[in-house]
Amino acid sequence: MDRSAKVGTWIIATGVILAVLYFGREILATFAMAVFLFLIIEGFATAIDSATKTINLRIARLIAVLLVTGGFVGFIALMANGVGEFGRHAEDYETKINHLISDAYGVFGVSDSPTLTQLLFNERGEQLFATIANSVSGLSGDLMLILIYVAFLFSAQAGWAHKLDNIFPVPERREQVRTIGNDARIGIERYLWVQTLISALITLLSYASLLALGVQNALFLSALIFVLNYIPTVGSIAAALVPPLFALVQPDVPAWVPGAAPQDSYVYSAIVFGIVSFWQFSIGNFVQPRMMGDSLNLSALVVLLALAIWGVLWGIPGMFLSAPLTVLMMILFAQSDDTRWIAVLLSSDGNPEGKAVQPVEGATAANTD
């Protein structure tokens, strides 16, 4: 095959893959979330099994499933309770937001300012928190489907080794595939584990700060911070902006705020932003790099591009999974001479294999045959 034909084949294949990912996003994104949840549970179970001598791996998996599932259900309940809490004070929040909109239009000399409903909602005037509640309800349905996928992944796990032997009868090739799979699993598990610890640390410090500052519904906002920190780069920025925005529209400003009148929340919001941003910046720039190390090995530009591309393809789930999915692609691309240049471009140090296994000699040729 000449070079031009090979380039044309690559272009067509890339277009087909992107089309499948985009049009099948409702199924593929949910299944991908289930796979990564399965990896978290499996890694947790392995850690429990290694730490104890009396619990076997089967019992450790059951404990891990119960803990992780309980955590997810608790998170959904927390989100629903937070939305309900805001909903109970929706009228007060809407009044405060309308005052802020009026102030913003007044800066530009416009006296006739629109209301929040006119700006954001349809002609029927659907309430803000009713819309959010519907989104939470949809998230609950997706969670149940994810848990069903995880259950079937565990049930199919026992037959994977036998299937791998039948798919790759050549021992060298089979060992290469097994090693690649282990490298990908270990890298993704490490990333998810470290990201969870970092998010939990930022969340605890932010929650304590929000409570001390008198921000309403601090537990709900802290849960949002925890989730947003899983999104690379953009997530930490959004996590620093969400609490001050809610503090800005909070109906009652704490009495300790210096120089802030009851109807003026700008000073209060700035204080909240400064403290929450401090935790995001200090932990994200000093603690996280030491813990994360080179587990990603992705350049900063690639992380941003991956976030944008996977966000377009799969929406919010794609943004959450953008980093581990790109790491997985880099590991797979590095195993073939024809695609290794893509892995080099994706990597941060130009060495996509890192500690991973090098391609088996002659594996590419065998694969093309």
mmCIF file of C-alpha atoms in Angstrom:
data_model
loop_
_atom_site.group_PDB
_atom_site.id
_atom_site.type_symbol
_atom_site.label_atom_id
_atom_site.label_comp_id
_atom_site.label_asym_id
_atom_site.label_seq_id
_atom_site.Cartn_x
_atom_site.Cartn_y
_atom_site.Cartn_z
ATOM 1 C CA MET A 1 0.000 0.000 0.000
ATOM 2 C CA ASP A 2 1.518 3.362 -1.060
ATOM 3 C CA ARG A 3 1.741 6.344 1.270
ATOM 4 C CA SER A 4 -1.204 8.293 -0.151
ATOM 5 C CA ALA A 5 -3.509 5.287 0.128
ATOM 6 C CA LYS A 6 -2.389 4.726 3.725
ATOM 7 C CA VAL A 7 -3.076 8.379 4.602
ATOM 8 C CA GLY A 8 -6.509 8.146 3.002
ATOM 9 C CA THR A 9 -7.274 4.990 4.962
ATOM 10 C CA TRP A 10 -6.241 6.716 8.208
ATOM 11 C CA ILE A 11 -8.481 9.711 7.489
ATOM 12 C CA ILE A 12 -11.497 7.527 6.684
ATOM 13 C CA ALA A 13 -10.911 5.306 9.723
ATOM 14 C CA THR A 14 -10.576 8.327 12.006
ATOM 15 C CA GLY A 15 -13.803 9.821 10.669
ATOM 16 C CA VAL A 16 -15.681 6.540 11.136
ATOM 17 C CA ILE A 17 -14.382 6.123 14.711
ATOM 18 C CA LEU A 18 -15.319 9.704 15.652
ATOM 19 C CA ALA A 19 -18.783 9.233 14.123
ATOM 20 C CA VAL A 20 -19.330 6.009 16.071
ATOM 21 C CA LEU A 21 -18.158 7.663 19.302
ATOM 22 C CA TYR A 22 -20.427 10.661 18.772
ATOM 23 C CA PHE A 23 -23.628 8.977 17.601
ATOM 24 C CA GLY A 24 -23.236 6.122 20.062
ATOM 25 C CA ARG A 25 -22.367 8.406 22.972
ATOM 26 C CA GLU A 26 -25.454 7.573 25.049
ATOM 27 C CA ILE A 27 -24.417 3.910 25.183
ATOM 28 C CA LEU A 28 -20.628 4.198 24.965
ATOM 29 C CA ALA A 29 -20.217 6.992 27.527
ATOM 30 C CA THR A 30 -22.326 5.150 30.099
ATOM 31 C CA PHE A 31 -20.447 1.910 29.473
ATOM 32 C CA ALA A 32 -17.094 3.703 29.744
ATOM 33 C CA MET A 33 -18.154 5.157 33.103
ATOM 34 C CA ALA A 34 -19.054 1.623 34.191
ATOM 35 C CA VAL A 35 -15.643 0.292 33.122
ATOM 36 C CA PHE A 36 -13.813 2.965 35.112
ATOM 37 C CA LEU A 37 -16.068 2.367 38.119
ATOM 38 C CA PHE A 38 -15.255 -1.336 37.771
ATOM 39 C CA LEU A 39 -11.530 -0.497 37.797
ATOM 40 C CA ILE A 40 -11.968 1.625 40.933
ATOM 41 C CA ILE A 41 -13.790 -1.206 42.700
ATOM 42 C CA GLU A 42 -11.253 -3.790 41.562
ATOM 43 C CA GLY A 43 -8.346 -1.629 42.712
ATOM 44 C CA PHE A 44 -10.068 -1.018 46.037
ATOM 45 C CA ALA A 45 -10.701 -4.744 46.470
ATOM 46 C CA THR A 46 -7.061 -5.546 45.697
ATOM 47 C CA ALA A 47 -5.938 -3.001 48.293
ATOM 48 C CA ILE A 48 -8.253 -4.544 50.911
ATOM 49 C CA ASP A 49 -7.035 -8.044 50.038
ATOM 50 C CA SER A 50 -3.375 -6.971 50.313
ATOM 51 C CA ALA A 51 -3.886 -5.130 53.596
ATOM 52 C CA THR A 52 -5.623 -8.009 55.377
ATOM 53 C CA LYS A 53 -4.731 -11.680 55.750
ATOM 54 C CA THR A 54 -8.157 -12.922 56.837
ATOM 55 C CA ILE A 55 -10.239 -11.595 53.899
ATOM 56 C CA ASN A 56 -9.970 -13.301 50.515
ATOM 57 C CA LEU A 57 -10.325 -11.460 47.212
ATOM 58 C CA ARG A 58 -13.966 -12.468 46.721
ATOM 59 C CA ILE A 59 -15.026 -11.000 50.077
ATOM 60 C CA ALA A 60 -12.815 -7.945 49.441
ATOM 61 C CA ARG A 61 -14.654 -7.360 46.152
ATOM 62 C CA LEU A 62 -18.003 -7.576 47.912
ATOM 63 C CA ILE A 63 -16.863 -5.036 50.522
ATOM 64 C CA ALA A 64 -15.509 -2.734 47.804
ATOM 65 C CA VAL A 65 -18.762 -2.967 45.810
ATOM 66 C CA LEU A 66 -20.845 -2.124 48.883
ATOM 67 C CA LEU A 67 -18.627 0.806 49.872
ATOM 68 C CA VAL A 68 -18.389 2.325 46.385
ATOM 69 C CA THR A 69 -22.077 1.783 45.641
ATOM 70 C CA GLY A 70 -23.004 3.274 49.010
ATOM 71 C CA GLY A 71 -20.806 6.262 48.230
ATOM 72 C CA PHE A 72 -22.496 6.829 44.877
ATOM 73 C CA VAL A 73 -25.992 6.483 46.313
ATOM 74 C CA GLY A 74 -25.040 8.809 49.158
ATOM 75 C CA PHE A 75 -23.704 11.353 46.694
ATOM 76 C CA ILE A 76 -26.920 11.298 44.655
ATOM 77 C CA ALA A 77 -28.956 11.686 47.853
ATOM 78 C CA LEU A 78 -26.738 14.588 48.904
ATOM 79 C CA MET A 79 -27.186 16.295 45.545
ATOM 80 C CA ALA A 80 -30.956 15.808 45.671
ATOM 81 C CA ASN A 81 -31.082 17.181 49.203
ATOM 82 C CA GLY A 82 -28.973 20.186 48.186
ATOM 83 C CA VAL A 83 -31.217 20.943 45.228
ATOM 84 C CA GLY A 84 -34.252 20.604 47.500
ATOM 85 C CA GLU A 85 -32.682 23.002 50.009
ATOM 86 C CA PHE A 86 -32.116 25.605 47.315
ATOM 87 C CA GLY A 87 -35.623 24.953 46.012
ATOM 88 C CA ARG A 88 -37.158 25.732 49.381
ATOM 89 C CA HIS A 89 -35.571 29.186 49.223
ATOM 90 C CA ALA A 90 -35.918 29.600 45.457
ATOM 91 C CA GLU A 91 -38.008 32.755 45.731
ATOM 92 C CA ASP A 92 -35.424 34.470 47.945
ATOM 93 C CA TYR A 93 -32.599 33.482 45.608
ATOM 94 C CA GLU A 94 -34.511 34.647 42.562
ATOM 95 C CA THR A 95 -35.222 38.008 44.204
ATOM 96 C CA LYS A 96 -31.547 38.456 45.058
ATOM 97 C CA ILE A 97 -30.462 37.495 41.543
ATOM 98 C CA ASN A 98 -32.929 39.962 40.039
ATOM 99 C CA HIS A 99 -31.411 42.718 42.209
ATOM 100 C CA LEU A 100 -27.934 41.788 40.985
ATOM 101 C CA ILE A 101 -29.115 41.802 37.367
ATOM 102 C CA SER A 102 -30.632 45.232 37.924
ATOM 103 C CA ASP A 103 -27.329 46.476 39.396
ATOM 104 C CA ALA A 104 -25.379 45.096 36.426
ATOM 105 C CA TYR A 105 -27.679 46.783 33.894
ATOM 106 C CA GLY A 106 -27.558 49.982 35.940
ATOM 107 C CA VAL A 107 -23.767 50.158 35.470
ATOM 108 C CA PHE A 108 -24.429 50.629 31.751
ATOM 109 C CA GLY A 109 -27.221 53.152 32.350
ATOM 110 C CA VAL A 110 -30.067 50.749 31.481
ATOM 111 C CA SER A 111 -32.997 51.131 33.842
ATOM 112 C CA ASP A 112 -35.349 48.502 32.362
ATOM 113 C CA SER A 113 -33.545 45.254 33.253
ATOM 114 C CA PRO A 114 -34.896 41.749 32.543
ATOM 115 C CA THR A 115 -35.589 39.188 35.258
ATOM 116 C CA LEU A 116 -33.861 35.852 35.745
ATOM 117 C CA THR A 117 -36.802 33.982 34.248
ATOM 118 C CA GLN A 118 -36.750 36.144 31.134
ATOM 119 C CA LEU A 119 -33.024 35.619 30.679
ATOM 120 C CA LEU A 120 -32.701 31.889 31.281
ATOM 121 C CA PHE A 121 -36.023 30.098 31.021
ATOM 122 C CA ASN A 122 -38.779 29.510 28.550
ATOM 123 C CA GLU A 123 -42.083 31.310 28.159
ATOM 124 C CA ARG A 124 -43.764 29.103 30.768
ATOM 125 C CA GLY A 125 -41.279 30.415 33.333
ATOM 126 C CA GLU A 126 -39.944 27.055 34.512
ATOM 127 C CA GLN A 127 -38.189 27.487 37.830
ATOM 128 C CA LEU A 128 -34.418 27.124 38.066
ATOM 129 C CA PHE A 129 -34.360 24.431 40.717
ATOM 130 C CA ALA A 130 -37.086 22.381 39.066
ATOM 131 C CA THR A 131 -34.848 22.205 35.999
ATOM 132 C CA ILE A 132 -31.866 21.148 38.098
ATOM 133 C CA ALA A 133 -33.998 18.551 39.890
ATOM 134 C CA ASN A 134 -34.867 16.971 36.531
ATOM 135 C CA SER A 135 -31.148 16.765 35.729
ATOM 136 C CA VAL A 136 -30.452 15.051 39.056
ATOM 137 C CA SER A 137 -33.263 12.600 38.336
ATOM 138 C CA GLY A 138 -31.680 11.792 34.960
ATOM 139 C CA LEU A 139 -28.328 11.296 36.665
ATOM 140 C CA SER A 140 -29.929 8.781 39.030
ATOM 141 C CA GLY A 141 -31.221 6.783 36.073
ATOM 142 C CA ASP A 142 -27.779 6.768 34.448
ATOM 143 C CA LEU A 143 -26.255 5.627 37.743
ATOM 144 C CA MET A 144 -28.550 2.600 37.892
ATOM 145 C CA LEU A 145 -27.568 1.643 34.340
ATOM 146 C CA ILE A 146 -23.879 2.059 35.225
ATOM 147 C CA LEU A 147 -24.282 -0.210 38.260
ATOM 148 C CA ILE A 148 -25.982 -2.853 36.087
ATOM 149 C CA TYR A 149 -23.050 -2.709 33.639
ATOM 150 C CA VAL A 150 -20.610 -3.086 36.531
ATOM 151 C CA ALA A 151 -22.455 -6.165 37.780
ATOM 152 C CA PHE A 152 -22.197 -7.800 34.350
ATOM 153 C CA LEU A 153 -18.514 -6.878 34.093
ATOM 154 C CA PHE A 154 -17.854 -8.739 37.341
ATOM 155 C CA SER A 155 -19.859 -11.741 36.157
ATOM 156 C CA ALA A 156 -17.909 -11.870 32.868
ATOM 157 C CA GLN A 157 -14.524 -11.389 34.522
ATOM 158 C CA ALA A 158 -13.891 -15.104 35.133
ATOM 159 C CA GLY A 159 -13.892 -15.925 31.409
ATOM 160 C CA TRP A 160 -11.543 -13.180 30.226
ATOM 161 C CA ALA A 161 -8.324 -15.199 30.592
ATOM 162 C CA HIS A 162 -9.725 -18.109 28.551
ATOM 163 C CA LYS A 163 -11.006 -15.749 25.845
ATOM 164 C CA LEU A 164 -7.613 -14.032 25.695
ATOM 165 C CA ASP A 165 -5.913 -17.394 25.135
ATOM 166 C CA ASN A 166 -8.249 -18.167 22.241
ATOM 167 C CA ILE A 167 -7.980 -14.732 20.631
ATOM 168 C CA PHE A 168 -4.163 -14.681 20.791
ATOM 169 C CA PRO A 169 -2.866 -18.256 20.378
ATOM 170 C CA VAL A 170 0.768 -17.080 19.967
ATOM 171 C CA PRO A 171 2.235 -16.956 23.520
ATOM 172 C CA GLU A 172 4.447 -13.915 22.845
ATOM 173 C CA ARG A 173 1.577 -11.901 21.426
ATOM 174 C CA ARG A 174 -0.751 -13.016 24.228
ATOM 175 C CA GLU A 175 1.790 -11.980 26.857
ATOM 176 C CA GLN A 176 2.222 -8.602 25.187
ATOM 177 C CA VAL A 177 -1.530 -7.969 25.200
ATOM 178 C CA ARG A 178 -1.777 -9.051 28.838
ATOM 179 C CA THR A 179 1.077 -6.734 29.815
ATOM 180 C CA ILE A 180 -0.416 -3.815 27.884
ATOM 181 C CA GLY A 181 -3.733 -4.379 29.647
ATOM 182 C CA ASN A 182 -2.053 -4.486 33.053
ATOM 183 C CA ASP A 183 -0.084 -1.300 32.320
ATOM 184 C CA ALA A 184 -3.235 0.508 31.222
ATOM 185 C CA ARG A 185 -5.191 -0.721 34.242
ATOM 186 C CA ILE A 186 -2.454 0.205 36.725
ATOM 187 C CA GLY A 187 -2.001 3.661 35.191
ATOM 188 C CA ILE A 188 -5.722 4.411 35.181
ATOM 189 C CA GLU A 189 -6.235 3.021 38.706
ATOM 190 C CA ARG A 190 -3.358 5.129 40.011
ATOM 191 C CA TYR A 191 -4.693 8.260 38.344
ATOM 192 C CA LEU A 192 -8.215 7.724 39.684
ATOM 193 C CA TRP A 193 -6.957 6.887 43.180
ATOM 194 C CA VAL A 194 -4.676 9.931 43.431
ATOM 195 C CA GLN A 195 -7.340 12.191 41.916
ATOM 196 C CA THR A 196 -9.836 10.928 44.494
ATOM 197 C CA LEU A 197 -7.453 11.661 47.376
ATOM 198 C CA ILE A 198 -6.682 15.133 46.014
ATOM 199 C CA SER A 199 -10.359 15.917 45.461
ATOM 200 C CA ALA A 200 -11.222 14.678 48.967
ATOM 201 C CA LEU A 201 -8.496 16.840 50.539
ATOM 202 C CA ILE A 202 -9.608 19.975 48.679
ATOM 203 C CA THR A 203 -13.239 19.212 49.476
ATOM 204 C CA LEU A 204 -12.647 18.816 53.229
ATOM 205 C CA LEU A 205 -10.676 22.053 53.460
ATOM 206 C CA SER A 206 -13.208 23.916 51.322
ATOM 207 C CA TYR A 207 -16.118 22.551 53.372
ATOM 208 C CA ALA A 208 -14.531 23.714 56.630
ATOM 209 C CA SER A 209 -13.877 27.129 55.088
ATOM 210 C CA LEU A 210 -17.413 27.485 53.727
ATOM 211 C CA LEU A 211 -18.868 26.585 57.118
ATOM 212 C CA ALA A 212 -16.615 29.119 58.850
ATOM 213 C CA LEU A 213 -17.593 31.790 56.329
ATOM 214 C CA GLY A 214 -21.314 31.125 56.781
ATOM 215 C CA VAL A 215 -22.041 30.018 53.215
ATOM 216 C CA GLN A 216 -25.446 28.369 52.990
ATOM 217 C CA ASN A 217 -25.711 24.733 51.855
ATOM 218 C CA ALA A 218 -21.944 24.273 52.249
ATOM 219 C CA LEU A 219 -22.185 20.467 52.070
ATOM 220 C CA PHE A 220 -23.854 20.582 48.655
ATOM 221 C CA LEU A 221 -21.283 23.052 47.324
ATOM 222 C CA SER A 222 -18.445 20.905 48.690
ATOM 223 C CA ALA A 223 -19.876 17.884 46.869
ATOM 224 C CA LEU A 224 -19.808 19.909 43.641
ATOM 225 C CA ILE A 225 -16.172 20.828 44.325
ATOM 226 C CA PHE A 226 -15.318 17.142 44.811
ATOM 227 C CA VAL A 227 -16.859 16.154 41.467
ATOM 228 C CA LEU A 228 -15.532 19.112 39.470
ATOM 229 C CA ASN A 229 -11.947 18.380 40.504
ATOM 230 C CA TYR A 230 -12.061 15.191 38.427
ATOM 231 C CA ILE A 231 -12.232 17.347 35.286
ATOM 232 C CA PRO A 232 -8.665 18.320 34.290
ATOM 233 C CA THR A 233 -7.719 22.020 34.453
ATOM 234 C CA VAL A 234 -11.156 23.467 33.692
ATOM 235 C CA GLY A 235 -12.727 21.566 36.577
ATOM 236 C CA SER A 236 -10.518 23.182 39.223
ATOM 237 C CA ILE A 237 -11.333 26.626 37.801
ATOM 238 C CA ALA A 238 -15.054 25.881 37.906
ATOM 239 C CA ALA A 239 -14.693 24.485 41.443
ATOM 240 C CA ALA A 240 -13.155 27.790 42.543
ATOM 241 C CA LEU A 241 -15.952 29.809 40.903
ATOM 242 C CA VAL A 242 -19.052 27.884 42.019
ATOM 243 C CA PRO A 243 -19.007 28.707 45.787
ATOM 244 C CA PRO A 244 -18.482 32.482 45.333
ATOM 245 C CA LEU A 245 -21.259 32.589 42.743
ATOM 246 C CA PHE A 246 -23.647 30.958 45.214
ATOM 247 C CA ALA A 247 -22.353 33.256 47.960
ATOM 248 C CA LEU A 248 -23.067 36.217 45.679
ATOM 249 C CA VAL A 249 -26.750 35.266 45.324
ATOM 250 C CA GLN A 250 -27.115 34.147 48.951
ATOM 251 C CA PRO A 251 -30.099 36.063 50.382
ATOM 252 C CA ASP A 252 -28.480 36.817 53.757
ATOM 253 C CA VAL A 253 -24.932 38.129 54.105
ATOM 254 C CA PRO A 254 -23.225 37.247 57.438
ATOM 255 C CA ALA A 255 -22.943 40.160 59.839
ATOM 256 C CA TRP A 256 -19.153 39.795 60.156
ATOM 257 C CA VAL A 257 -18.509 40.850 56.534
ATOM 258 C CA PRO A 258 -16.623 44.186 56.754
ATOM 259 C CA GLY A 259 -18.452 47.088 55.161
ATOM 260 C CA ALA A 260 -21.064 44.936 53.455
ATOM 261 C CA ALA A 261 -24.625 46.188 53.608
ATOM 262 C CA PRO A 262 -27.394 43.559 53.816
ATOM 263 C CA GLN A 263 -28.146 43.990 50.117
ATOM 264 C CA ASP A 264 -24.480 43.944 48.996
ATOM 265 C CA SER A 265 -22.756 40.557 48.595
ATOM 266 C CA TYR A 266 -19.770 41.522 46.457
ATOM 267 C CA VAL A 267 -17.267 41.753 49.314
ATOM 268 C CA TYR A 268 -18.547 38.491 50.764
ATOM 269 C CA SER A 269 -18.297 36.697 47.412
ATOM 270 C CA ALA A 270 -14.743 37.997 46.924
ATOM 271 C CA ILE A 271 -13.695 36.643 50.329
ATOM 272 C CA VAL A 272 -15.202 33.227 49.542
ATOM 273 C CA PHE A 273 -13.489 33.204 46.149
ATOM 274 C CA GLY A 274 -10.109 34.064 47.667
ATOM 275 C CA ILE A 275 -10.190 31.294 50.277
ATOM 276 C CA VAL A 276 -11.574 28.565 47.992
ATOM 277 C CA SER A 277 -9.110 29.536 45.247
ATOM 278 C CA PHE A 278 -6.260 29.345 47.762
ATOM 279 C CA TRP A 279 -7.000 25.678 48.475
ATOM 280 C CA GLN A 280 -7.381 24.890 44.787
ATOM 281 C CA PHE A 281 -4.143 26.642 43.844
ATOM 282 C CA SER A 282 -1.943 25.458 46.703
ATOM 283 C CA ILE A 283 -2.976 21.796 46.618
ATOM 284 C CA GLY A 284 -3.235 21.652 42.836
ATOM 285 C CA ASN A 285 0.243 23.134 42.302
ATOM 286 C CA PHE A 286 2.233 21.735 45.234
ATOM 287 C CA VAL A 287 0.598 18.569 46.579
ATOM 288 C CA GLN A 288 -0.957 17.060 43.458
ATOM 289 C CA PRO A 289 2.215 17.020 41.263
ATOM 290 C CA ARG A 290 4.119 15.167 44.007
ATOM 291 C CA MET A 291 1.395 12.555 44.381
ATOM 292 C CA MET A 292 0.554 12.225 40.699
ATOM 293 C CA GLY A 293 4.159 12.011 39.510
ATOM 294 C CA ASP A 294 4.350 10.819 35.905
ATOM 295 C CA SER A 295 1.259 8.624 36.042
ATOM 296 C CA LEU A 296 -0.347 10.596 33.214
ATOM 297 C CA ASN A 297 2.687 11.597 31.107
ATOM 298 C CA LEU A 298 0.455 13.870 29.016
ATOM 299 C CA SER A 299 1.473 17.337 27.936
ATOM 300 C CA ALA A 300 -0.635 20.233 29.222
ATOM 301 C CA LEU A 301 -1.753 21.101 25.685
ATOM 302 C CA VAL A 302 -2.883 17.514 25.078
ATOM 303 C CA VAL A 303 -4.868 17.541 28.333
ATOM 304 C CA LEU A 304 -6.769 20.653 27.216
ATOM 305 C CA LEU A 305 -7.345 19.337 23.697
ATOM 306 C CA ALA A 306 -8.486 15.967 25.041
ATOM 307 C CA LEU A 307 -10.885 17.739 27.399
ATOM 308 C CA ALA A 308 -12.394 19.704 24.506
ATOM 309 C CA ILE A 309 -12.608 16.749 22.097
ATOM 310 C CA TRP A 310 -14.056 14.239 24.556
ATOM 311 C CA GLY A 311 -16.405 16.937 25.845
ATOM 312 C CA VAL A 312 -17.778 17.451 22.337
ATOM 313 C CA LEU A 313 -18.065 13.702 21.730
ATOM 314 C CA TRP A 314 -19.546 12.559 25.044
ATOM 315 C CA GLY A 315 -20.505 15.714 26.906
ATOM 316 C CA ILE A 316 -19.932 15.843 30.671
ATOM 317 C CA PRO A 317 -18.989 12.120 30.990
ATOM 318 C CA GLY A 318 -16.367 12.663 28.303
ATOM 319 C CA MET A 319 -14.903 15.590 30.246
ATOM 320 C CA PHE A 320 -14.592 13.434 33.363
ATOM 321 C CA LEU A 321 -12.979 10.565 31.441
ATOM 322 C CA SER A 322 -10.849 12.649 29.059
ATOM 323 C CA ALA A 323 -7.527 12.161 30.880
ATOM 324 C CA PRO A 324 -7.676 8.379 31.496
ATOM 325 C CA LEU A 325 -9.095 7.748 28.010
ATOM 326 C CA THR A 326 -6.250 9.717 26.425
ATOM 327 C CA VAL A 327 -3.684 7.831 28.537
ATOM 328 C CA LEU A 328 -5.225 4.578 27.316
ATOM 329 C CA MET A 329 -4.995 5.759 23.697
ATOM 330 C CA MET A 330 -1.351 6.735 24.180
ATOM 331 C CA ILE A 331 -0.479 3.305 25.573
ATOM 332 C CA LEU A 332 -2.233 1.539 22.688
ATOM 333 C CA PHE A 333 -0.698 3.776 20.018
ATOM 334 C CA ALA A 334 2.768 3.140 21.453
ATOM 335 C CA GLN A 335 2.527 -0.591 20.725
ATOM 336 C CA SER A 336 2.680 -0.277 16.937
ATOM 337 C CA ASP A 337 5.412 1.209 14.771
ATOM 338 C CA ASP A 338 2.759 2.763 12.512
ATOM 339 C CA THR A 339 1.061 4.681 15.318
ATOM 340 C CA ARG A 340 3.906 5.258 17.761
ATOM 341 C CA TRP A 341 4.415 8.807 16.460
ATOM 342 C CA ILE A 342 0.908 9.685 17.713
ATOM 343 C CA ALA A 343 1.789 8.361 21.165
ATOM 344 C CA VAL A 344 4.988 10.441 21.147
ATOM 345 C CA LEU A 345 2.978 13.587 20.359
ATOM 346 C CA LEU A 346 0.516 12.821 23.142
ATOM 347 C CA SER A 347 3.206 12.174 25.752
ATOM 348 C CA SER A 348 4.788 14.840 27.909
ATOM 349 C CA ASP A 349 8.405 13.627 27.738
ATOM 350 C CA GLY A 350 8.424 12.026 24.285
ATOM 351 C CA ASN A 351 8.608 8.532 25.811
ATOM 352 C CA PRO A 352 5.033 7.163 25.721
ATOM 353 C CA GLU A 353 6.040 3.695 26.871
ATOM 354 C CA GLY A 354 7.652 4.896 30.113
ATOM 355 C CA LYS A 355 7.805 1.846 32.301
ATOM 356 C CA ALA A 356 5.355 0.044 30.098
ATOM 357 C CA VAL A 357 6.283 -2.946 28.015
ATOM 358 C CA GLN A 358 8.012 -2.315 24.736
ATOM 359 C CA PRO A 359 6.373 -3.743 21.621
ATOM 360 C CA VAL A 360 7.316 -7.354 21.010
ATOM 361 C CA GLU A 361 9.678 -7.646 18.097
ATOM 362 C CA GLY A 362 7.798 -8.703 14.998
ATOM 363 C CA ALA A 363 4.427 -8.177 16.655
ATOM 364 C CA THR A 364 3.458 -5.461 14.182
ATOM 365 C CA ALA A 365 4.295 -7.612 11.222
ATOM 366 C CA ALA A 366 2.415 -10.535 12.701
ATOM 367 C CA ASN A 367 -0.546 -8.331 13.306
ATOM 368 C CA THR A 368 -0.664 -7.100 9.723
ATOM 369 C CA ASP A 369 -0.588 -10.608 8.432
#
